[in-house]
mmCIF file of C-alpha atoms in Angstrom:
data_model
loop_
_atom_site.group_PDB
_atom_site.id
_atom_site.type_symbol
_atom_site.label_atom_id
_atom_site.label_comp_id
_atom_site.label_asym_id
_atom_site.label_seq_id
_atom_site.Cartn_x
_atom_site.Cartn_y
_atom_site.Cartn_z
ATOM 1 C CA MET A 675 -4.931 3.039 -44.922
ATOM 2 C CA SER A 676 -6.454 6.165 -46.391
ATOM 3 C CA PRO A 677 -4.818 7.351 -49.650
ATOM 4 C CA THR A 678 -4.932 10.892 -48.248
ATOM 5 C CA LEU A 679 -2.922 9.808 -45.223
ATOM 6 C CA THR A 680 -0.160 8.198 -47.266
ATOM 7 C CA ALA A 681 0.023 10.954 -49.899
ATOM 8 C CA ASP A 682 0.767 13.691 -47.348
ATOM 9 C CA PRO A 683 0.715 12.578 -43.723
ATOM 10 C CA TRP A 684 0.840 16.132 -42.411
ATOM 11 C CA ALA A 685 -2.256 17.157 -44.401
ATOM 12 C CA ALA A 686 -4.326 14.718 -42.321
ATOM 13 C CA ALA A 687 -2.496 15.322 -39.040
ATOM 14 C CA SER A 688 -2.800 19.099 -39.296
ATOM 15 C CA GLN A 689 -6.583 18.692 -39.083
ATOM 16 C CA VAL A 690 -6.184 17.366 -35.512
ATOM 17 C CA SER A 691 -5.584 19.780 -32.636
ATOM 18 C CA GLY A 692 -2.278 19.417 -30.852
ATOM 19 C CA TRP A 693 1.225 20.675 -30.296
ATOM 20 C CA LEU A 694 3.116 18.455 -32.750
ATOM 21 C CA THR A 695 4.763 20.585 -35.439
ATOM 22 C CA PRO A 696 4.890 19.730 -39.158
ATOM 23 C CA ARG A 697 8.628 19.053 -38.848
ATOM 24 C CA GLU A 698 8.089 16.676 -35.912
ATOM 25 C CA GLY A 699 5.217 14.946 -37.714
ATOM 26 C CA ARG A 700 7.284 14.344 -40.819
ATOM 27 C CA PHE A 701 10.123 13.044 -38.654
ATOM 28 C CA LEU A 702 7.779 10.527 -36.973
ATOM 29 C CA HIS A 703 6.611 9.462 -40.436
ATOM 30 C CA GLN A 704 10.227 8.825 -41.494
ATOM 31 C CA ILE A 705 10.952 6.841 -38.323
ATOM 32 C CA ALA A 706 7.916 4.618 -38.899
ATOM 33 C CA ALA A 707 8.887 4.071 -42.533
ATOM 34 C CA ALA A 708 12.427 3.131 -41.505
ATOM 35 C CA ALA A 709 11.088 0.491 -39.094
ATOM 36 C CA GLY A 710 10.122 -1.629 -42.094
ATOM 37 C CA PRO A 711 7.556 -4.350 -42.754
ATOM 38 C CA GLY A 712 6.139 -6.167 -39.744
ATOM 39 C CA ALA A 713 7.451 -3.624 -37.256
ATOM 40 C CA HIS A 714 5.584 -2.898 -34.052
ATOM 41 C CA LEU A 715 5.867 0.664 -32.760
ATOM 42 C CA LEU A 716 5.100 1.815 -29.221
ATOM 43 C CA GLU A 717 3.824 5.363 -28.894
ATOM 44 C CA ILE A 718 3.786 6.744 -25.370
ATOM 45 C CA GLY A 719 1.556 9.798 -25.125
ATOM 46 C CA SER A 720 -0.890 9.975 -28.017
ATOM 47 C CA CYS A 721 -3.121 12.823 -26.773
ATOM 48 C CA LEU A 722 -5.594 13.440 -29.621
ATOM 49 C CA GLY A 723 -3.812 11.232 -32.158
ATOM 50 C CA ARG A 724 -1.939 13.783 -34.247
ATOM 51 C CA SER A 725 1.365 11.924 -33.851
ATOM 52 C CA THR A 726 -0.411 8.577 -34.261
ATOM 53 C CA LEU A 727 -1.559 9.619 -37.740
ATOM 54 C CA CYS A 728 1.997 10.560 -38.728
ATOM 55 C CA LEU A 729 3.358 7.244 -37.487
ATOM 56 C CA ALA A 730 0.563 5.247 -39.148
ATOM 57 C CA ALA A 731 1.212 6.913 -42.493
ATOM 58 C CA GLY A 732 4.782 5.645 -42.475
ATOM 59 C CA LEU A 733 4.059 2.062 -41.446
ATOM 60 C CA GLY A 734 5.125 -0.743 -43.741
ATOM 61 C CA GLU A 735 3.219 -3.928 -44.576
ATOM 62 C CA ARG A 736 1.901 -5.851 -41.542
ATOM 63 C CA ALA A 737 3.267 -3.196 -39.171
ATOM 64 C CA SER A 738 1.314 -1.886 -36.197
ATOM 65 C CA ILE A 739 1.265 0.723 -33.447
ATOM 66 C CA THR A 740 0.339 0.443 -29.797
ATOM 67 C CA SER A 741 -0.496 3.866 -28.373
ATOM 68 C CA VAL A 742 -0.445 4.365 -24.610
ATOM 69 C CA ASP A 743 -2.067 7.365 -22.978
ATOM 70 C CA PRO A 744 -4.202 7.714 -19.822
ATOM 71 C CA HIS A 745 -6.404 10.226 -21.706
ATOM 72 C CA ILE A 746 -7.189 12.048 -18.486
ATOM 73 C CA GLY A 747 -5.958 15.328 -19.894
ATOM 74 C CA SER A 748 -5.108 18.513 -18.053
ATOM 75 C CA PRO A 749 -6.395 22.089 -17.883
ATOM 76 C CA LYS A 750 -4.514 22.890 -21.116
ATOM 77 C CA HIS A 751 -6.778 20.393 -22.908
ATOM 78 C CA THR A 752 -9.828 22.320 -21.712
ATOM 79 C CA HIS A 753 -8.463 25.330 -23.583
ATOM 80 C CA LEU A 754 -7.654 23.237 -26.664
ATOM 81 C CA ILE A 755 -10.726 20.983 -26.941
ATOM 82 C CA GLY A 756 -13.173 22.203 -24.295
ATOM 83 C CA CYS A 757 -12.702 19.267 -21.880
ATOM 84 C CA THR A 758 -10.015 17.168 -20.215
ATOM 85 C CA ASP A 759 -11.108 13.716 -21.460
ATOM 86 C CA THR A 760 -9.057 13.227 -24.621
ATOM 87 C CA TYR A 761 -10.102 9.633 -25.374
ATOM 88 C CA PRO A 762 -13.225 10.382 -27.484
ATOM 89 C CA HIS A 763 -11.158 12.810 -29.561
ATOM 90 C CA PHE A 764 -8.412 10.217 -30.011
ATOM 91 C CA LEU A 765 -10.965 7.654 -31.230
ATOM 92 C CA ALA A 766 -12.434 10.197 -33.647
ATOM 93 C CA THR A 767 -8.947 10.775 -35.062
ATOM 94 C CA LEU A 768 -8.498 7.036 -35.625
ATOM 95 C CA ASP A 769 -11.760 6.964 -37.569
ATOM 96 C CA ARG A 770 -10.340 9.392 -40.171
#
């Protein structure tokens, strides 16, 4: 995991477009950290990956996340990212 991600999870997540607030992101980070080593988290609705970054930053040793999202978007995504297909943007977030 990136040292930047673990030092301040919101610093990385705030670089990704989305509706998740700093307070919500830090809460997700705390939940992931509380899950402990070897945990497996299920995220339903990952959009562009902002929340995924917050969860990943809190994961313990050998823990993982499965993110589920159809990535078909909606008209609000066109305003946010210029298209409705969110999958390429989600993958780009994971590459951070």
